[in-house]
């Protein structure tokens, strides 16, 4: 669904209920892609950045993504442990503990990661950014207010709901858990949020050596 903004920013509403699940190769979970850039490339792994939701049903290894920095945030479930090893078959050198909703872990995509569930399935928000191709940052807003954000692309994801968001003076949009507003701005925009839920704010910039190109507008989702 396409929305209007007084600033001229392009805003698209992506409903979580419309995201198609893709089964993991090991059968241990599913991924629902929220947004990525570029889209429609020759390889699904040829992204500069990608945001998705993952439902993890059982323990097991994560796929590895060389040259990618990952941020994983728990949004639902009793908890998740991520054992990080130096190489296949080695003992873990660190364990990332996500015991409560909105706790996050950051690790390199080429790391050997094995997931353990604390007490049943979990859902996580997954941000992947390719080094040298894009820059990305993730913030969690838990209180109402107006803030200025500057990035080429901004994702406003409802991790917990209900929550409402307004982009640069436009009408508030009600977001259920799993819903996302994708904003193509290229400049500073004012974002106002309200409601008891938690809003994840992802800022993304494509890095083009030697030029100042910005990503094209995303394909519109259909209501």
PDB file of C-alpha atoms in Angstrom:
ATOM      1  CA  UNK A   1       0.000   0.000   0.000  1.00  0.00           C
ATOM      2  CA  UNK A   2       1.402   3.397  -1.025  1.00  0.00           C
ATOM      3  CA  UNK A   3       0.965   6.349   1.335  1.00  0.00           C
ATOM      4  CA  UNK A   4       1.558  10.067   0.885  1.00  0.00           C
ATOM      5  CA  UNK A   5       3.937  12.306   2.823  1.00  0.00           C
ATOM      6  CA  UNK A   6       4.094  16.097   2.889  1.00  0.00           C
ATOM      7  CA  UNK A   7       7.896  15.933   2.550  1.00  0.00           C
ATOM      8  CA  UNK A   8       7.724  14.102  -0.763  1.00  0.00           C
ATOM      9  CA  UNK A   9       9.195  10.943   0.743  1.00  0.00           C
ATOM     10  CA  UNK A  10       7.970   7.666  -0.724  1.00  0.00           C
ATOM     11  CA  UNK A  11       6.165   5.590   1.923  1.00  0.00           C
ATOM     12  CA  UNK A  12       4.986   1.992   1.518  1.00  0.00           C
ATOM     13  CA  UNK A  13       3.018  -0.022   4.086  1.00  0.00           C
ATOM     14  CA  UNK A  14       4.118  -3.662   4.288  1.00  0.00           C
ATOM     15  CA  UNK A  15       1.710  -5.814   6.253  1.00  0.00           C
ATOM     16  CA  UNK A  16       3.267  -8.691   8.144  1.00  0.00           C
ATOM     17  CA  UNK A  17       0.296 -10.902   7.277  1.00  0.00           C
ATOM     18  CA  UNK A  18       1.193 -10.550   3.581  1.00  0.00           C
ATOM     19  CA  UNK A  19       4.814 -11.721   3.910  1.00  0.00           C
ATOM     20  CA  UNK A  20       5.339 -15.144   2.345  1.00  0.00           C
ATOM     21  CA  UNK A  21       7.289 -17.685   4.443  1.00  0.00           C
ATOM     22  CA  UNK A  22      10.312 -19.495   2.994  1.00  0.00           C
ATOM     23  CA  UNK A  23      11.349 -22.750   4.677  1.00  0.00           C
ATOM     24  CA  UNK A  24      14.962 -23.030   5.798  1.00  0.00           C
ATOM     25  CA  UNK A  25      17.141 -25.631   4.083  1.00  0.00           C
ATOM     26  CA  UNK A  26      17.559 -27.514   7.369  1.00  0.00           C
ATOM     27  CA  UNK A  27      13.833 -27.338   8.106  1.00  0.00           C
ATOM     28  CA  UNK A  28      14.394 -25.654  11.452  1.00  0.00           C
ATOM     29  CA  UNK A  29      12.523 -22.448  10.714  1.00  0.00           C
ATOM     30  CA  UNK A  30      11.062 -20.058   8.176  1.00  0.00           C
ATOM     31  CA  UNK A  31      12.011 -16.592   6.945  1.00  0.00           C
ATOM     32  CA  UNK A  32       9.654 -13.829   5.822  1.00  0.00           C
ATOM     33  CA  UNK A  33      11.494 -11.130   3.894  1.00  0.00           C
ATOM     34  CA  UNK A  34      10.319  -7.610   4.735  1.00  0.00           C
ATOM     35  CA  UNK A  35      12.514  -5.614   2.372  1.00  0.00           C
ATOM     36  CA  UNK A  36      15.848  -5.798   0.575  1.00  0.00           C
ATOM     37  CA  UNK A  37      18.011  -3.858  -1.858  1.00  0.00           C
ATOM     38  CA  UNK A  38      18.571  -4.499  -4.634  1.00  0.00           C
ATOM     39  CA  UNK A  39      15.554  -6.626  -5.487  1.00  0.00           C
ATOM     40  CA  UNK A  40      15.191  -9.010  -8.399  1.00  0.00           C
ATOM     41  CA  UNK A  41      18.912  -9.739  -8.728  1.00  0.00           C
ATOM     42  CA  UNK A  42      20.375 -12.956 -10.155  1.00  0.00           C
ATOM     43  CA  UNK A  43      20.953 -14.359  -6.654  1.00  0.00           C
ATOM     44  CA  UNK A  44      18.713 -14.074  -3.574  1.00  0.00           C
ATOM     45  CA  UNK A  45      21.902 -13.632  -1.533  1.00  0.00           C
ATOM     46  CA  UNK A  46      23.202 -10.738  -3.664  1.00  0.00           C
ATOM     47  CA  UNK A  47      21.674  -8.070  -1.441  1.00  0.00           C
ATOM     48  CA  UNK A  48      23.366  -4.946  -0.099  1.00  0.00           C
ATOM     49  CA  UNK A  49      20.943  -5.048   2.817  1.00  0.00           C
ATOM     50  CA  UNK A  50      18.005  -7.197   3.831  1.00  0.00           C
ATOM     51  CA  UNK A  51      15.486  -7.123   6.679  1.00  0.00           C
ATOM     52  CA  UNK A  52      13.332 -10.107   7.541  1.00  0.00           C
ATOM     53  CA  UNK A  53      11.409 -11.957  10.225  1.00  0.00           C
ATOM     54  CA  UNK A  54      12.458 -15.479  11.165  1.00  0.00           C
ATOM     55  CA  UNK A  55      10.450 -18.054  13.083  1.00  0.00           C
ATOM     56  CA  UNK A  56      12.832 -20.560  14.678  1.00  0.00           C
ATOM     57  CA  UNK A  57      11.137 -23.841  15.538  1.00  0.00           C
ATOM     58  CA  UNK A  58      14.086 -25.952  16.688  1.00  0.00           C
ATOM     59  CA  UNK A  59      17.766 -25.808  17.526  1.00  0.00           C
ATOM     60  CA  UNK A  60      20.317 -25.946  14.742  1.00  0.00           C
ATOM     61  CA  UNK A  61      22.991 -24.127  12.742  1.00  0.00           C
ATOM     62  CA  UNK A  62      22.486 -20.804  10.984  1.00  0.00           C
ATOM     63  CA  UNK A  63      23.330 -20.291   7.334  1.00  0.00           C
ATOM     64  CA  UNK A  64      26.569 -18.350   6.824  1.00  0.00           C
ATOM     65  CA  UNK A  65      26.820 -15.094   4.865  1.00  0.00           C
ATOM     66  CA  UNK A  66      30.383 -14.024   4.109  1.00  0.00           C
ATOM     67  CA  UNK A  67      31.002 -10.276   4.196  1.00  0.00           C
ATOM     68  CA  UNK A  68      27.723  -9.516   5.949  1.00  0.00           C
ATOM     69  CA  UNK A  69      27.146  -7.982   9.392  1.00  0.00           C
ATOM     70  CA  UNK A  70      24.062  -9.297  11.168  1.00  0.00           C
ATOM     71  CA  UNK A  71      21.818  -7.974  13.915  1.00  0.00           C
ATOM     72  CA  UNK A  72      19.271 -10.371  15.401  1.00  0.00           C
ATOM     73  CA  UNK A  73      16.577  -9.133  17.800  1.00  0.00           C
ATOM     74  CA  UNK A  74      14.173 -11.328  19.750  1.00  0.00           C
ATOM     75  CA  UNK A  75      10.584 -10.147  19.270  1.00  0.00           C
ATOM     76  CA  UNK A  76       8.560 -13.108  20.565  1.00  0.00           C
ATOM     77  CA  UNK A  77       9.218 -16.273  22.544  1.00  0.00           C
ATOM     78  CA  UNK A  78      10.877 -17.435  25.757  1.00  0.00           C
ATOM     79  CA  UNK A  79      14.479 -16.893  24.708  1.00  0.00           C
ATOM     80  CA  UNK A  80      17.283 -17.795  22.322  1.00  0.00           C
ATOM     81  CA  UNK A  81      20.947 -18.722  22.787  1.00  0.00           C
ATOM     82  CA  UNK A  82      23.411 -18.296  19.915  1.00  0.00           C
ATOM     83  CA  UNK A  83      26.656 -20.226  20.305  1.00  0.00           C
ATOM     84  CA  UNK A  84      29.440 -18.674  18.195  1.00  0.00           C
ATOM     85  CA  UNK A  85      32.461 -20.830  17.286  1.00  0.00           C
ATOM     86  CA  UNK A  86      35.719 -20.053  15.506  1.00  0.00           C
ATOM     87  CA  UNK A  87      35.179 -22.884  13.008  1.00  0.00           C
ATOM     88  CA  UNK A  88      33.008 -25.933  12.331  1.00  0.00           C
ATOM     89  CA  UNK A  89      33.393 -28.546  15.070  1.00  0.00           C
ATOM     90  CA  UNK A  90      35.080 -26.176  17.528  1.00  0.00           C
ATOM     91  CA  UNK A  91      33.739 -25.390  20.986  1.00  0.00           C
ATOM     92  CA  UNK A  92      31.832 -22.092  21.262  1.00  0.00           C
ATOM     93  CA  UNK A  93      34.023 -19.077  21.986  1.00  0.00           C
ATOM     94  CA  UNK A  94      31.012 -16.942  22.945  1.00  0.00           C
ATOM     95  CA  UNK A  95      27.287 -17.274  23.546  1.00  0.00           C
ATOM     96  CA  UNK A  96      24.856 -14.495  22.684  1.00  0.00           C
ATOM     97  CA  UNK A  97      21.924 -14.649  25.112  1.00  0.00           C
ATOM     98  CA  UNK A  98      18.567 -13.196  24.091  1.00  0.00           C
ATOM     99  CA  UNK A  99      16.512 -13.801  27.223  1.00  0.00           C
ATOM    100  CA  UNK A 100      13.889 -11.098  26.781  1.00  0.00           C
ATOM    101  CA  UNK A 101      12.001  -9.498  23.924  1.00  0.00           C
ATOM    102  CA  UNK A 102      13.872  -6.627  22.214  1.00  0.00           C
ATOM    103  CA  UNK A 103      17.299  -7.906  23.233  1.00  0.00           C
ATOM    104  CA  UNK A 104      19.688  -8.065  20.273  1.00  0.00           C
ATOM    105  CA  UNK A 105      22.864  -9.855  19.212  1.00  0.00           C
ATOM    106  CA  UNK A 106      25.362  -8.645  16.616  1.00  0.00           C
ATOM    107  CA  UNK A 107      27.787 -10.944  14.821  1.00  0.00           C
ATOM    108  CA  UNK A 108      29.584 -11.466  11.521  1.00  0.00           C
ATOM    109  CA  UNK A 109      27.658 -13.422   8.914  1.00  0.00           C
ATOM    110  CA  UNK A 110      30.597 -15.758   8.288  1.00  0.00           C
ATOM    111  CA  UNK A 111      30.663 -16.825  11.948  1.00  0.00           C
ATOM    112  CA  UNK A 112      29.699 -20.379  12.861  1.00  0.00           C
ATOM    113  CA  UNK A 113      26.438 -19.947  14.785  1.00  0.00           C
ATOM    114  CA  UNK A 114      24.322 -22.648  16.426  1.00  0.00           C
ATOM    115  CA  UNK A 115      20.951 -21.653  17.869  1.00  0.00           C
ATOM    116  CA  UNK A 116      19.422 -23.133  21.013  1.00  0.00           C
ATOM    117  CA  UNK A 117      15.857 -22.484  22.152  1.00  0.00           C
ATOM    118  CA  UNK A 118      15.219 -21.780  25.828  1.00  0.00           C
ATOM    119  CA  UNK A 119      11.604 -22.990  25.910  1.00  0.00           C
ATOM    120  CA  UNK A 120       9.917 -23.384  22.561  1.00  0.00           C
ATOM    121  CA  UNK A 121       9.802 -21.511  19.241  1.00  0.00           C
ATOM    122  CA  UNK A 122      10.819 -17.870  18.911  1.00  0.00           C
ATOM    123  CA  UNK A 123      10.508 -15.076  16.383  1.00  0.00           C
ATOM    124  CA  UNK A 124      13.379 -12.711  15.588  1.00  0.00           C
ATOM    125  CA  UNK A 125      13.909  -9.588  13.497  1.00  0.00           C
ATOM    126  CA  UNK A 126      16.936 -10.110  11.273  1.00  0.00           C
ATOM    127  CA  UNK A 127      18.953  -7.270   9.725  1.00  0.00           C
ATOM    128  CA  UNK A 128      21.793  -8.112   7.327  1.00  0.00           C
ATOM    129  CA  UNK A 129      24.102  -5.447   5.870  1.00  0.00           C
ATOM    130  CA  UNK A 130      26.886  -6.199   3.398  1.00  0.00           C
ATOM    131  CA  UNK A 131      30.192  -4.576   4.344  1.00  0.00           C
ATOM    132  CA  UNK A 132      31.388  -2.000   1.850  1.00  0.00           C
ATOM    133  CA  UNK A 133      28.020  -1.967   0.070  1.00  0.00           C
ATOM    134  CA  UNK A 134      25.715  -0.463   2.696  1.00  0.00           C
ATOM    135  CA  UNK A 135      25.513   1.032   6.160  1.00  0.00           C
ATOM    136  CA  UNK A 136      22.752   0.131   8.579  1.00  0.00           C
ATOM    137  CA  UNK A 137      21.726   0.835  12.156  1.00  0.00           C
ATOM    138  CA  UNK A 138      18.892  -0.389  14.361  1.00  0.00           C
ATOM    139  CA  UNK A 139      17.217   1.545  17.181  1.00  0.00           C
ATOM    140  CA  UNK A 140      14.333   0.591  19.461  1.00  0.00           C
ATOM    141  CA  UNK A 141      11.750   3.253  20.324  1.00  0.00           C
ATOM    142  CA  UNK A 142       9.585   2.348  23.320  1.00  0.00           C
ATOM    143  CA  UNK A 143       8.217   5.794  24.124  1.00  0.00           C
ATOM    144  CA  UNK A 144       6.040   8.178  22.150  1.00  0.00           C
ATOM    145  CA  UNK A 145       7.600  11.256  20.613  1.00  0.00           C
ATOM    146  CA  UNK A 146       8.899  12.996  17.505  1.00  0.00           C
ATOM    147  CA  UNK A 147      12.429  12.371  16.245  1.00  0.00           C
ATOM    148  CA  UNK A 148      14.404  13.382  13.166  1.00  0.00           C
ATOM    149  CA  UNK A 149      15.990  10.577  11.163  1.00  0.00           C
ATOM    150  CA  UNK A 150      18.344  10.917   8.194  1.00  0.00           C
ATOM    151  CA  UNK A 151      18.934   8.027   5.773  1.00  0.00           C
ATOM    152  CA  UNK A 152      18.227   6.949   2.215  1.00  0.00           C
ATOM    153  CA  UNK A 153      15.865   4.233   3.444  1.00  0.00           C
ATOM    154  CA  UNK A 154      14.103   4.000   6.806  1.00  0.00           C
ATOM    155  CA  UNK A 155      12.175   0.951   7.999  1.00  0.00           C
ATOM    156  CA  UNK A 156       9.675   1.424  10.834  1.00  0.00           C
ATOM    157  CA  UNK A 157       8.844  -2.052  12.113  1.00  0.00           C
ATOM    158  CA  UNK A 158       6.284  -2.791  14.828  1.00  0.00           C
ATOM    159  CA  UNK A 159       8.037  -5.331  17.043  1.00  0.00           C
ATOM    160  CA  UNK A 160       5.341  -5.121  19.703  1.00  0.00           C
ATOM    161  CA  UNK A 161       1.973  -3.505  19.365  1.00  0.00           C
ATOM    162  CA  UNK A 162      -0.110  -1.665  18.940  1.00  0.00           C
ATOM    163  CA  UNK A 163       1.905   1.311  17.724  1.00  0.00           C
ATOM    164  CA  UNK A 164       1.174   4.191  15.348  1.00  0.00           C
ATOM    165  CA  UNK A 165       3.667   6.129  13.230  1.00  0.00           C
ATOM    166  CA  UNK A 166       3.548   9.355  11.227  1.00  0.00           C
ATOM    167  CA  UNK A 167       6.141  10.412   8.638  1.00  0.00           C
ATOM    168  CA  UNK A 168       6.769  14.183   8.386  1.00  0.00           C
ATOM    169  CA  UNK A 169       3.280  15.339   9.270  1.00  0.00           C
ATOM    170  CA  UNK A 170       1.311  12.706   7.367  1.00  0.00           C
ATOM    171  CA  UNK A 171      -1.620  10.885   8.953  1.00  0.00           C
ATOM    172  CA  UNK A 172      -0.774   8.317  11.618  1.00  0.00           C
ATOM    173  CA  UNK A 173      -0.673   4.716  10.413  1.00  0.00           C
ATOM    174  CA  UNK A 174      -1.683   1.932  12.802  1.00  0.00           C
ATOM    175  CA  UNK A 175       0.860  -0.892  12.813  1.00  0.00           C
ATOM    176  CA  UNK A 176       0.172  -4.349  14.184  1.00  0.00           C
ATOM    177  CA  UNK A 177       3.101  -6.511  15.310  1.00  0.00           C
ATOM    178  CA  UNK A 178       4.984  -7.561  12.180  1.00  0.00           C
ATOM    179  CA  UNK A 179       3.905  -4.556  10.071  1.00  0.00           C
ATOM    180  CA  UNK A 180       6.483  -2.198   8.549  1.00  0.00           C
ATOM    181  CA  UNK A 181       6.558   1.240   6.963  1.00  0.00           C
ATOM    182  CA  UNK A 182       9.287   1.557   4.329  1.00  0.00           C
ATOM    183  CA  UNK A 183      10.300   5.165   3.738  1.00  0.00           C
ATOM    184  CA  UNK A 184      12.536   6.245   0.841  1.00  0.00           C
ATOM    185  CA  UNK A 185      13.698   9.680   1.900  1.00  0.00           C
ATOM    186  CA  UNK A 186      17.288  10.569   1.041  1.00  0.00           C
ATOM    187  CA  UNK A 187      17.062  13.438   3.502  1.00  0.00           C
ATOM    188  CA  UNK A 188      16.127  14.174   7.085  1.00  0.00           C
ATOM    189  CA  UNK A 189      12.549  13.240   7.976  1.00  0.00           C
ATOM    190  CA  UNK A 190      10.523  13.709  11.139  1.00  0.00           C
ATOM    191  CA  UNK A 191       8.969  10.541  12.512  1.00  0.00           C
ATOM    192  CA  UNK A 192       6.384  10.617  15.269  1.00  0.00           C
ATOM    193  CA  UNK A 193       5.305   7.509  17.141  1.00  0.00           C
ATOM    194  CA  UNK A 194       2.634   6.853  19.734  1.00  0.00           C
ATOM    195  CA  UNK A 195       1.017   3.919  21.480  1.00  0.00           C
ATOM    196  CA  UNK A 196       2.180   1.309  23.997  1.00  0.00           C
ATOM    197  CA  UNK A 197       4.074  -0.838  21.488  1.00  0.00           C
ATOM    198  CA  UNK A 198       7.742  -0.925  20.496  1.00  0.00           C
ATOM    199  CA  UNK A 199       8.946   0.424  17.152  1.00  0.00           C
ATOM    200  CA  UNK A 200      12.173  -0.743  15.517  1.00  0.00           C
ATOM    201  CA  UNK A 201      13.756   2.018  13.443  1.00  0.00           C
ATOM    202  CA  UNK A 202      16.242   0.817  10.833  1.00  0.00           C
ATOM    203  CA  UNK A 203      18.306   3.392   8.911  1.00  0.00           C
ATOM    204  CA  UNK A 204      19.980   2.221   5.705  1.00  0.00           C
ATOM    205  CA  UNK A 205      22.326   3.854   3.206  1.00  0.00           C
ATOM    206  CA  UNK A 206      23.800   2.342   0.061  1.00  0.00           C
ATOM    207  CA  UNK A 207      27.523   2.982  -0.433  1.00  0.00           C
ATOM    208  CA  UNK A 208      28.503   3.690  -4.049  1.00  0.00           C
ATOM    209  CA  UNK A 209      32.233   4.418  -4.354  1.00  0.00           C
ATOM    210  CA  UNK A 210      32.799   7.560  -6.372  1.00  0.00           C
ATOM    211  CA  UNK A 211      29.212   8.646  -6.858  1.00  0.00           C
ATOM    212  CA  UNK A 212      26.165   9.804  -4.955  1.00  0.00           C
ATOM    213  CA  UNK A 213      23.479   7.601  -6.394  1.00  0.00           C
ATOM    214  CA  UNK A 214      20.582   6.599  -4.179  1.00  0.00           C
ATOM    215  CA  UNK A 215      18.395   3.507  -4.445  1.00  0.00           C
ATOM    216  CA  UNK A 216      15.321   3.648  -6.682  1.00  0.00           C
ATOM    217  CA  UNK A 217      11.880   3.663  -5.149  1.00  0.00           C
ATOM    218  CA  UNK A 218      10.755   0.215  -4.000  1.00  0.00           C
ATOM    219  CA  UNK A 219       8.066  -1.746  -5.758  1.00  0.00           C
ATOM    220  CA  UNK A 220       4.719  -0.988  -4.195  1.00  0.00           C
ATOM    221  CA  UNK A 221       2.970  -3.608  -2.159  1.00  0.00           C
ATOM    222  CA  UNK A 222      -0.674  -4.163  -2.892  1.00  0.00           C
ATOM    223  CA  UNK A 223      -3.359  -3.600  -0.317  1.00  0.00           C
TER     224      UNK A 223
END
